[in-house]
Short mmCIF file of C-alpha atoms in Angstrom, two decimals:
data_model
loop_
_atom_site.label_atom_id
_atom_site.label_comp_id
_atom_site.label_asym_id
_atom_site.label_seq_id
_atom_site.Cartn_x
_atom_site.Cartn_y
_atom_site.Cartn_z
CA UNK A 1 -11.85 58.69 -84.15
CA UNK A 2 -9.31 57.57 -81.84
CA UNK A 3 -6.94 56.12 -84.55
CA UNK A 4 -7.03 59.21 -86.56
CA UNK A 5 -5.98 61.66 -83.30
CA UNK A 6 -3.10 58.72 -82.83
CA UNK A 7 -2.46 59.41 -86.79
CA UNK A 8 -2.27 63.26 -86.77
CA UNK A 9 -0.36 62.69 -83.10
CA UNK A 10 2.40 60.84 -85.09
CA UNK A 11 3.35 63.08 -87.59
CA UNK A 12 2.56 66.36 -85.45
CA UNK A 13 5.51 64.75 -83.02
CA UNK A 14 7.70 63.73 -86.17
CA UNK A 15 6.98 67.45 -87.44
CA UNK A 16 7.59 69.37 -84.44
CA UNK A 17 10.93 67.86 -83.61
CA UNK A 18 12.10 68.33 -87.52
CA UNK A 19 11.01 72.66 -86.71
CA UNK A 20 12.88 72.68 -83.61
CA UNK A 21 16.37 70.61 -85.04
CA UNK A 22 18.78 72.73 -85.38
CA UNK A 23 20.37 70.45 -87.76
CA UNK A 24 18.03 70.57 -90.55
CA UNK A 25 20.43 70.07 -93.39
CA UNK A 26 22.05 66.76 -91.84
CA UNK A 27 19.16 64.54 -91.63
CA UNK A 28 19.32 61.71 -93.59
CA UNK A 29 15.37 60.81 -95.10
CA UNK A 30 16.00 57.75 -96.22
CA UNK A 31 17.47 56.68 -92.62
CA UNK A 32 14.53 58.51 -90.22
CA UNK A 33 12.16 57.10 -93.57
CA UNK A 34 13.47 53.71 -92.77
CA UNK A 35 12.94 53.85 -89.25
CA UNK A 36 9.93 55.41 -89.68
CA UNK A 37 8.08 52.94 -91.82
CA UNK A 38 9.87 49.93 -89.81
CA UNK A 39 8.08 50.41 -86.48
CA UNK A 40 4.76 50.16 -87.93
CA UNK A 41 5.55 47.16 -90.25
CA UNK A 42 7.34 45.44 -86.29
CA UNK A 43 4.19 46.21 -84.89
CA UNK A 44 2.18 44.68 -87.66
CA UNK A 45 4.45 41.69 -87.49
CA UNK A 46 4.35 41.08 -83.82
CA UNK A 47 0.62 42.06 -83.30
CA UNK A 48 -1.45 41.20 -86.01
CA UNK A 49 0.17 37.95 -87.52
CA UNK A 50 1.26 34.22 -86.16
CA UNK A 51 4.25 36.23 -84.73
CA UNK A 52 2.13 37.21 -81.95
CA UNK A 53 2.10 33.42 -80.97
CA UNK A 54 5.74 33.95 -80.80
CA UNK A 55 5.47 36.70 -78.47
CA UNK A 56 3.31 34.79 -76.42
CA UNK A 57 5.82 31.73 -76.31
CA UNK A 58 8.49 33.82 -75.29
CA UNK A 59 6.50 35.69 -72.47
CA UNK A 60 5.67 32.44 -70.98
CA UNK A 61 9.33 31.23 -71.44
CA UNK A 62 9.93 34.54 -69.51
CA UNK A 63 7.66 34.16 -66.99
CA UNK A 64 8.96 30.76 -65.85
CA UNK A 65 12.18 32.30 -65.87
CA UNK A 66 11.25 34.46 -63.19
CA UNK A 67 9.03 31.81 -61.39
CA UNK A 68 12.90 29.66 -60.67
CA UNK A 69 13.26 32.04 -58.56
CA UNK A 70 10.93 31.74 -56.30
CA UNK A 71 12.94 28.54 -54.70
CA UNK A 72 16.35 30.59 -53.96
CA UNK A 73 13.80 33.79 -52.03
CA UNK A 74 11.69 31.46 -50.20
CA UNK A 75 14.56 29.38 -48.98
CA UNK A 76 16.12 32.90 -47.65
CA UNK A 77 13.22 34.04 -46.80
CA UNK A 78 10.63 31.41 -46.03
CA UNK A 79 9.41 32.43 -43.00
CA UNK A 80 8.54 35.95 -43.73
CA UNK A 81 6.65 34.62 -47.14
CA UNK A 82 4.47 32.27 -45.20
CA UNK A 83 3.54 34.91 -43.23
CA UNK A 84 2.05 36.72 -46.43
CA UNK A 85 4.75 39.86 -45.45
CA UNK A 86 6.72 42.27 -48.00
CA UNK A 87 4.77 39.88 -50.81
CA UNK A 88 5.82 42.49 -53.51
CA UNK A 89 9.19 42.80 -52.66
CA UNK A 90 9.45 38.95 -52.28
CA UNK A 91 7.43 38.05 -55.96
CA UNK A 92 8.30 41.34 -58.21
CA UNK A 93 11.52 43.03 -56.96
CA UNK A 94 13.99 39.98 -55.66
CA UNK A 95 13.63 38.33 -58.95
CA UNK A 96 15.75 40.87 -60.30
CA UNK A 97 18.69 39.51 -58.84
CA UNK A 98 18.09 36.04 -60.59
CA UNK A 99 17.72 37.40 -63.98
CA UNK A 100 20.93 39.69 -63.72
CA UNK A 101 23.13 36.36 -62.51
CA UNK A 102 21.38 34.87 -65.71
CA UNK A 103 22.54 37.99 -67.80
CA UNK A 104 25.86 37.46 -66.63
CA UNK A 105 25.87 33.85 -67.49
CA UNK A 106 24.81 34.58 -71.05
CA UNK A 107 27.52 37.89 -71.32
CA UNK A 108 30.83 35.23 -69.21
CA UNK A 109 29.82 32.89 -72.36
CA UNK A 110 30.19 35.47 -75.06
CA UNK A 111 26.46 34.94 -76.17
CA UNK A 112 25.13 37.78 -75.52
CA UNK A 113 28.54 39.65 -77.11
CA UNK A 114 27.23 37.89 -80.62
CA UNK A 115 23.53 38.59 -80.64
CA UNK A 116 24.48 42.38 -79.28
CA UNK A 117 27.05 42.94 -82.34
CA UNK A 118 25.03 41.11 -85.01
CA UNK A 119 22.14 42.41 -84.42
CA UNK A 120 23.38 46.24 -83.89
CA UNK A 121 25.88 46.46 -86.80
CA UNK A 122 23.07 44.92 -88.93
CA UNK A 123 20.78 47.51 -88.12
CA UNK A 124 23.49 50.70 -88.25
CA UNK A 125 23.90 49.24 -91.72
CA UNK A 126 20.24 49.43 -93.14
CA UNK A 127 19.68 52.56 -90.77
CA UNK A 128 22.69 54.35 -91.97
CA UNK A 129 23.52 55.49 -88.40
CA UNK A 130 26.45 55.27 -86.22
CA UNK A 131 26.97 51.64 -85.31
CA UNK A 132 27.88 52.88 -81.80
CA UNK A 133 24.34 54.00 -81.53
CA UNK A 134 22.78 51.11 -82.81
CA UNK A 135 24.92 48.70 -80.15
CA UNK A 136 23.91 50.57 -77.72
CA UNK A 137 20.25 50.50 -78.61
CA UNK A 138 20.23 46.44 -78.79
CA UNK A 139 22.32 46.51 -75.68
CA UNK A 140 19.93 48.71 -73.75
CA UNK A 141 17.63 45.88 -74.04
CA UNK A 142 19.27 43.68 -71.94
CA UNK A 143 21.11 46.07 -69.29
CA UNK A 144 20.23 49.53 -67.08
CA UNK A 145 21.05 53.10 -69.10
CA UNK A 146 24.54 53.42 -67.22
CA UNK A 147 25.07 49.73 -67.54
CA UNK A 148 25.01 49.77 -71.35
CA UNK A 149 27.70 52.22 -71.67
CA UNK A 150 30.45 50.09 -70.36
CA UNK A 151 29.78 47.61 -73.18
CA UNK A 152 31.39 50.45 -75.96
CA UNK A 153 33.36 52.25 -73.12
CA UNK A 154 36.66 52.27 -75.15
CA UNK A 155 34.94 54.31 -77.71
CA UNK A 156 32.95 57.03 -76.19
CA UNK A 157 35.29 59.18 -75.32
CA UNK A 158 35.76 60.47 -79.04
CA UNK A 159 32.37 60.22 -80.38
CA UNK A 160 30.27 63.36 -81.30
CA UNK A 161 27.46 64.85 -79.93
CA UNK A 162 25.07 63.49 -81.72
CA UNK A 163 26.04 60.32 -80.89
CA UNK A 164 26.30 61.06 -76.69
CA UNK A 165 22.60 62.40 -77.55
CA UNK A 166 21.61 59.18 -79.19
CA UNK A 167 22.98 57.11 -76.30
CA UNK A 168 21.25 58.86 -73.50
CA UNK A 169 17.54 59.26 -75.29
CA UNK A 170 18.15 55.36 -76.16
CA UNK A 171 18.83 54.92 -72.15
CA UNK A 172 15.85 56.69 -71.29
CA UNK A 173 13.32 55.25 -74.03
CA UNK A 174 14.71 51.50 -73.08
CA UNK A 175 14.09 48.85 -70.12
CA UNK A 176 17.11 46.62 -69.67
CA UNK A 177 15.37 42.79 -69.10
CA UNK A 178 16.21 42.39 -65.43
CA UNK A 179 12.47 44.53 -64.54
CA UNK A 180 10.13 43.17 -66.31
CA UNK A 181 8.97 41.29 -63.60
CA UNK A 182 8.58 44.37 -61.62
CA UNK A 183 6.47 45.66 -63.64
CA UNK A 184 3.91 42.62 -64.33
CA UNK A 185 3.76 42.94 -60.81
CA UNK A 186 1.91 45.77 -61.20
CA UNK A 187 -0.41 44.59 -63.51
CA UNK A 188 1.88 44.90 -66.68
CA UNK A 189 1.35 42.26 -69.80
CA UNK A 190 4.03 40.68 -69.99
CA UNK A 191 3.23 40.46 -73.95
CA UNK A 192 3.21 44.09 -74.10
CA UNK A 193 6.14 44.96 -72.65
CA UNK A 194 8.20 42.15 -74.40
CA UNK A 195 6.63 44.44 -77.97
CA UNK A 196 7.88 47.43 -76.24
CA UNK A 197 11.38 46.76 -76.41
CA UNK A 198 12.01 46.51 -80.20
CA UNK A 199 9.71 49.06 -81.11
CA UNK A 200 11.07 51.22 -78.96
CA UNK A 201 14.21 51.29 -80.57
CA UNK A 202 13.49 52.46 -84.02
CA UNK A 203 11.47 54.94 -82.75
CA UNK A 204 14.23 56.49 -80.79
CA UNK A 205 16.18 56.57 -84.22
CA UNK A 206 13.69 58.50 -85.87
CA UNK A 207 13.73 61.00 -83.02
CA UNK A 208 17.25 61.29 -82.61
CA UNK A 209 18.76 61.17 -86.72
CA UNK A 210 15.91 64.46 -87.02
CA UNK A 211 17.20 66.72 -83.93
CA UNK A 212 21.16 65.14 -83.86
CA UNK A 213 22.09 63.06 -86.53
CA UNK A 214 25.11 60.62 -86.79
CA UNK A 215 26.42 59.67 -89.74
CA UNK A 216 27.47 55.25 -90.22
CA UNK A 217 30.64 54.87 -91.04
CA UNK A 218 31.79 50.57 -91.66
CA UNK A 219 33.67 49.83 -88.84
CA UNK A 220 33.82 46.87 -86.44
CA UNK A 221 32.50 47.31 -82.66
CA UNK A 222 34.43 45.39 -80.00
CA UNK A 223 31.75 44.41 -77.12
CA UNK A 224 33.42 44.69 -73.74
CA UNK A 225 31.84 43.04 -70.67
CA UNK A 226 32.40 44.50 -67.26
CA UNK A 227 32.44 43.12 -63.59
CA UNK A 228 33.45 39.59 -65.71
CA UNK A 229 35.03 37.08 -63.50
CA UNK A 230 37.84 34.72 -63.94
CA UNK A 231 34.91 31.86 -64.19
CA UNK A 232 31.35 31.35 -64.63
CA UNK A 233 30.39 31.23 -61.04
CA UNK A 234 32.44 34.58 -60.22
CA UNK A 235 30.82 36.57 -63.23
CA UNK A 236 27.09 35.02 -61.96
CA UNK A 237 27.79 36.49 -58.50
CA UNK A 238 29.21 39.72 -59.68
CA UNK A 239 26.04 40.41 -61.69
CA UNK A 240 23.59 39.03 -58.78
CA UNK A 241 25.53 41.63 -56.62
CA UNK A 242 24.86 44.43 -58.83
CA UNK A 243 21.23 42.82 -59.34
CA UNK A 244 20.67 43.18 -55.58
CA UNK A 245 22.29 46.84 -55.52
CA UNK A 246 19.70 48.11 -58.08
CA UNK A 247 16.51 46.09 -55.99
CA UNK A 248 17.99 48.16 -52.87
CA UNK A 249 17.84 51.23 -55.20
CA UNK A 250 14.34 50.33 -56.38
CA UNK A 251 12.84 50.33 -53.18
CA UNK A 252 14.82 53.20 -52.41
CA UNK A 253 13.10 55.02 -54.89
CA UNK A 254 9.61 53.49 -54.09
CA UNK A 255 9.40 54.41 -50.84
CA UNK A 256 10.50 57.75 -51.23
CA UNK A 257 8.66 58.81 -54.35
CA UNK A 258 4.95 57.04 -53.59
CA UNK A 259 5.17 58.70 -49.72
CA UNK A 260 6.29 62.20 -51.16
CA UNK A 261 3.45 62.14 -53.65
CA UNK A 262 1.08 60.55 -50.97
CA UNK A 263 2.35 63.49 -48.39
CA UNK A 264 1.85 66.23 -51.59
CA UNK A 265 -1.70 64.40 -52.16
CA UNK A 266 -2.94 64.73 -48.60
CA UNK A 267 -1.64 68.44 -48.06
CA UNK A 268 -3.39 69.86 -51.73
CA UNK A 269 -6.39 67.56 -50.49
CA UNK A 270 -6.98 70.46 -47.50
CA UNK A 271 -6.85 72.68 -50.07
CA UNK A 272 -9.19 71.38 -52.41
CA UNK A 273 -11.27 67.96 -51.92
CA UNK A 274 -9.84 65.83 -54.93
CA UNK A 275 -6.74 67.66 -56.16
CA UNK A 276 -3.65 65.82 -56.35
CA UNK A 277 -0.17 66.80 -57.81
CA UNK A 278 -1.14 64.45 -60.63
CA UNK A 279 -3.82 66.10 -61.47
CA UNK A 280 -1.89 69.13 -61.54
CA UNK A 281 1.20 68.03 -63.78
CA UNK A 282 -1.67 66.42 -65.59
CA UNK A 283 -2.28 68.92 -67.19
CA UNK A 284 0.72 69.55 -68.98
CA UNK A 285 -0.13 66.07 -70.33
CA UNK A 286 -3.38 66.16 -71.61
CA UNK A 287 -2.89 66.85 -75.18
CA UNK A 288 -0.06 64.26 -75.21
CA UNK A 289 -2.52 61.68 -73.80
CA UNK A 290 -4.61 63.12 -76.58
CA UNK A 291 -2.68 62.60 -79.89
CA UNK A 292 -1.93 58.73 -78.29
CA UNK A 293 -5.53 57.98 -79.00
CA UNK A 294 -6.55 56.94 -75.95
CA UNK A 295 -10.38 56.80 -75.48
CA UNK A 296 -11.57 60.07 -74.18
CA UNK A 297 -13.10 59.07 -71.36
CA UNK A 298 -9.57 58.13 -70.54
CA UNK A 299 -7.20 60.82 -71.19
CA UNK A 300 -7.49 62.05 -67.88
CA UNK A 301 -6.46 59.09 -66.42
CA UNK A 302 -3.50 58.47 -68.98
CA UNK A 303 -2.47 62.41 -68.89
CA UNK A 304 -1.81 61.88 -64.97
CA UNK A 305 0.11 58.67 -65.38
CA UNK A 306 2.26 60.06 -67.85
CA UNK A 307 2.92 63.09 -65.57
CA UNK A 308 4.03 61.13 -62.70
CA UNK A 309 6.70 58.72 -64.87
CA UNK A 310 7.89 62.10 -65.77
CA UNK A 311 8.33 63.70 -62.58
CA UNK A 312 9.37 59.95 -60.46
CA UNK A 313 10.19 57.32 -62.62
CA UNK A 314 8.00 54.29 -64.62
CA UNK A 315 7.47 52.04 -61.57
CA UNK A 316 6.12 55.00 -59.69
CA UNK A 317 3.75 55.57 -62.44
CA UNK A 318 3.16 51.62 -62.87
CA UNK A 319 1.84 51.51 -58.94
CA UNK A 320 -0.59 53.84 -59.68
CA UNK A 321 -4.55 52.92 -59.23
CA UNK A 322 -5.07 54.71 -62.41
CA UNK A 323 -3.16 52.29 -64.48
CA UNK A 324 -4.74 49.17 -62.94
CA UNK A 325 -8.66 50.78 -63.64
CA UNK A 326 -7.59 51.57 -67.89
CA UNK A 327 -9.41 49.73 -70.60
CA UNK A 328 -7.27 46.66 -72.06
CA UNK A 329 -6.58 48.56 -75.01
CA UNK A 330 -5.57 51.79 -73.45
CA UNK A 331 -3.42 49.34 -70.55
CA UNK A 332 -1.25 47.63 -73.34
CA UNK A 333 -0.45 51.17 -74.98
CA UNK A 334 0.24 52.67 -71.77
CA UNK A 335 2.72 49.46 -70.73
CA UNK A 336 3.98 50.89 -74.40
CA UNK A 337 4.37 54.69 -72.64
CA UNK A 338 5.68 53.70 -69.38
CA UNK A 339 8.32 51.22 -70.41
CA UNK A 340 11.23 53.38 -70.32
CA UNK A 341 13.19 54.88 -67.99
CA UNK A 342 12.42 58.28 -69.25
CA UNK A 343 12.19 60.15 -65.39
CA UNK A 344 13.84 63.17 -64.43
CA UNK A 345 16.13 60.83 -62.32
CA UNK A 346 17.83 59.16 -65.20
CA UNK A 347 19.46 62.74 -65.64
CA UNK A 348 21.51 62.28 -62.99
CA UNK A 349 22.15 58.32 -63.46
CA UNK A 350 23.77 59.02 -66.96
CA UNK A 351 26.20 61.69 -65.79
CA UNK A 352 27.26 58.79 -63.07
CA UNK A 353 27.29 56.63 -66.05
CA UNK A 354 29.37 59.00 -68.53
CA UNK A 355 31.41 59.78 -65.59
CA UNK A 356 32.94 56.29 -65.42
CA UNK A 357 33.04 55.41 -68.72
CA UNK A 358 33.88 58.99 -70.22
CA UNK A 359 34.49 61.63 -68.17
CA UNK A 360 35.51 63.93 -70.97
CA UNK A 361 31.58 63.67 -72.13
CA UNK A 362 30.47 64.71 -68.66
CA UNK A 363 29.43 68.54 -69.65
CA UNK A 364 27.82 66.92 -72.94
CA UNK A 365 25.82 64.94 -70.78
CA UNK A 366 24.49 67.62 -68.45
CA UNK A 367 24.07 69.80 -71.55
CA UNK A 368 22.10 68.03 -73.22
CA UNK A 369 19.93 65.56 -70.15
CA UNK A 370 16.81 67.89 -70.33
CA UNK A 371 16.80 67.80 -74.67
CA UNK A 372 17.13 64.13 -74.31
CA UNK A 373 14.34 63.47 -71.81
CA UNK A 374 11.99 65.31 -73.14
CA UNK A 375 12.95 63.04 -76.47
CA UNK A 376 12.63 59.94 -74.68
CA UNK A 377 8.75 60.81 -73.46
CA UNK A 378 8.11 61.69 -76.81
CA UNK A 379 9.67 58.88 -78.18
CA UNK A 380 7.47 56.48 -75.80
CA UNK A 381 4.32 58.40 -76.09
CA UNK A 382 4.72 58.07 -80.29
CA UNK A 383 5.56 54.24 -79.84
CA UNK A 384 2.10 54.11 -77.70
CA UNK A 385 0.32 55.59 -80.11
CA UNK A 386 1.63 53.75 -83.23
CA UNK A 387 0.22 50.30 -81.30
CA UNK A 388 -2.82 51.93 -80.71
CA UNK A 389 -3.13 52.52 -84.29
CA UNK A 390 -2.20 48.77 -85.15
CA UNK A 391 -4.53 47.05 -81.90
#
């Protein structure tokens, strides 16, 4: 019963944005068709054939990845690790800073450049959408929202609406590869979110080619690489830097948003034994839990996560006790749901974003945040579902 309120929960989302586009007449079938059909035949491939065993190589390979850097943090900060202290911070946030230095590595050596260009013009070619867009989509796998936009800086300045709209619901929909280890922290698969990523990407096209669409035109894309130094060492350093900036930001954000909602919690708890703010956004929610074909006796649970990534941001929502107590199948398609940064704070990171790399886009930006986040949760919650439908 499930599968078929994940089925009707599909199309009702693909529906409902095609009523409320006001650019009807623009949308290109055969593109959103494309898109359409291609998430469920990636999910097929990665979940229910030997591709899976690929996925599962390459979240181990991850995983000791992030384990090298365990010798660089306890070296630092040995002392404070023995004493069992700030183990989260130590094991899920620091390791940030690694990867990043690694991502820099890969972008002084032009590597990442290639796979970026290939990969994006390919798909702007069989999608028939901007290849601007589709850079930016492979891109946002690797780096943050904001970061992404410096690697087609030179050419956002001139491009239309529709692709500015594309960009920022891709931002929000996407993780860039420096978290994930933040969120297995939590009690994230690893396999799950590594799925995430790619599907994630087609389904923002279909979202975004129905409400704004952008036409592909046959031109080359130039990737630019920024904070790259005049040698390897310089460029690792630069990106550990920025790595260590965004773990500072993280915590930030941690602290703040799980001691407001705590404070909110307590105070509604005089008020009424039980009620929480979750419970209250929850609401909102429900049905969207609903259509992702959750089991029922879990849609409470899943409507309040969702809420909270909405209102905070995905590791917020990821801390919760609600998301460690879900079912294994409704876990992996909430990891599906909750990896993106699709928060009302990415509003405000994208206009600091656009503001650097195209200031003229600015207004655009602001215009259009709220239309794009409300996308981007749409976009997750229909990527959730279509797993569900495949697990």
């Amino acid at each position: 019963m499930e599968k078929l309120f994940a089925v009707i929960g599909v199309l009702a989302i693909v529906a409902g944005t095609y009523l409320v586009s006001s650019n009807k007449k623009d949308v290109n079938w055969k593109s959103v068709g494309i898109a359409f059909l291609g998430q469920f035949v990636l999910a097929f491939v990665l979940i229910k054939t030997p591709a899976w065993k690929g996925v599962e190589w390459l979240s181990n390979g991850v995983s000791w990845v992030l384990s090298q850097s365990t010798e660089g943090i306890n070296f630092v900060f040995g002392g404070l690790v023995q004493e069992g202290s700030f183990v989260f911070f130590f094991s899920s946030l620091l390791p940030i800073v690694f990867v990043s230095s690694l991502i820099g590595v890969l972008f002084h050596f032009g590597i990442l450049q290639k796979f970026i260009k290939a990969v994006g013009m390919f798909i702007a070619k069989i999608l028939r959408v901007d290849t601007i867009v589709a850079v930016n989509g492979i891109s946002n796998m690797f780096l943050g929202q904001s970061e992404s936009l410096f690697v087609t800086k030179s050419y956002l300045s001139n491009v239309s609406d529709g692709v500015v709209f594309a960009t920022l619901v891709g931002g929000m929909t996407s993780i860039s590869a420096s978290v994930i280890g933040l969120y297995v922290g939590y009690g994230a698969s690893m396999e799950w979110i590594i799925v995430s990523m790619p599907l994630t990407v087609f389904s923002t096209f279909v979202m975004t080619q129905i409400l704004m669409p952008t036409k592909y035109e046959d031109k080359e894309i130039e990737i630019e690489v920024s904070d790259k130094g005049s040698n390897v060492i310089e460029t690792m350093m630069n990106y550990a830097n920025a790595g260590f900036k965004s773990v500072i930001g993280i915590s930030v954000a941690l602290m703040v948003f799980l001691s407001a909602v705590a404070f909110i919690n307590n105070l509604l708890g005089l008020v009424w034994d039980g009620l929480t703010i979750q419970s209250i956004i929850g609401i909102i929610f429900y049905p969207f839990a609903f259509i992702m074909g959750v089991p029922m006796e879990e849609l409470g649970a899943v409507s309040q996560i969702l809420a909270t990534k909405f209102v905070t941001n995905e590791a917020v929502a990821f801390a919760l006790p609600q998301f460690a107590q879900l079912s294994v199948n409704a876990k992996a398609m909430m990891t599906i749901a909750l990896c993106g940064f699709a928060g009302v704070g990415s509003i405000g990171m994208l206009i600091g974003g656009y503001s650097a790399v195209a200031p003229n886009k600015v207004k655009t930006v602001a215009k259009l945040g709220f239309k794009a986040l409300i996308t981007a949760t749409l976009v997750n919650i229909m990527t959730a579902a279509v797993v569900g439908l495949i697990l």
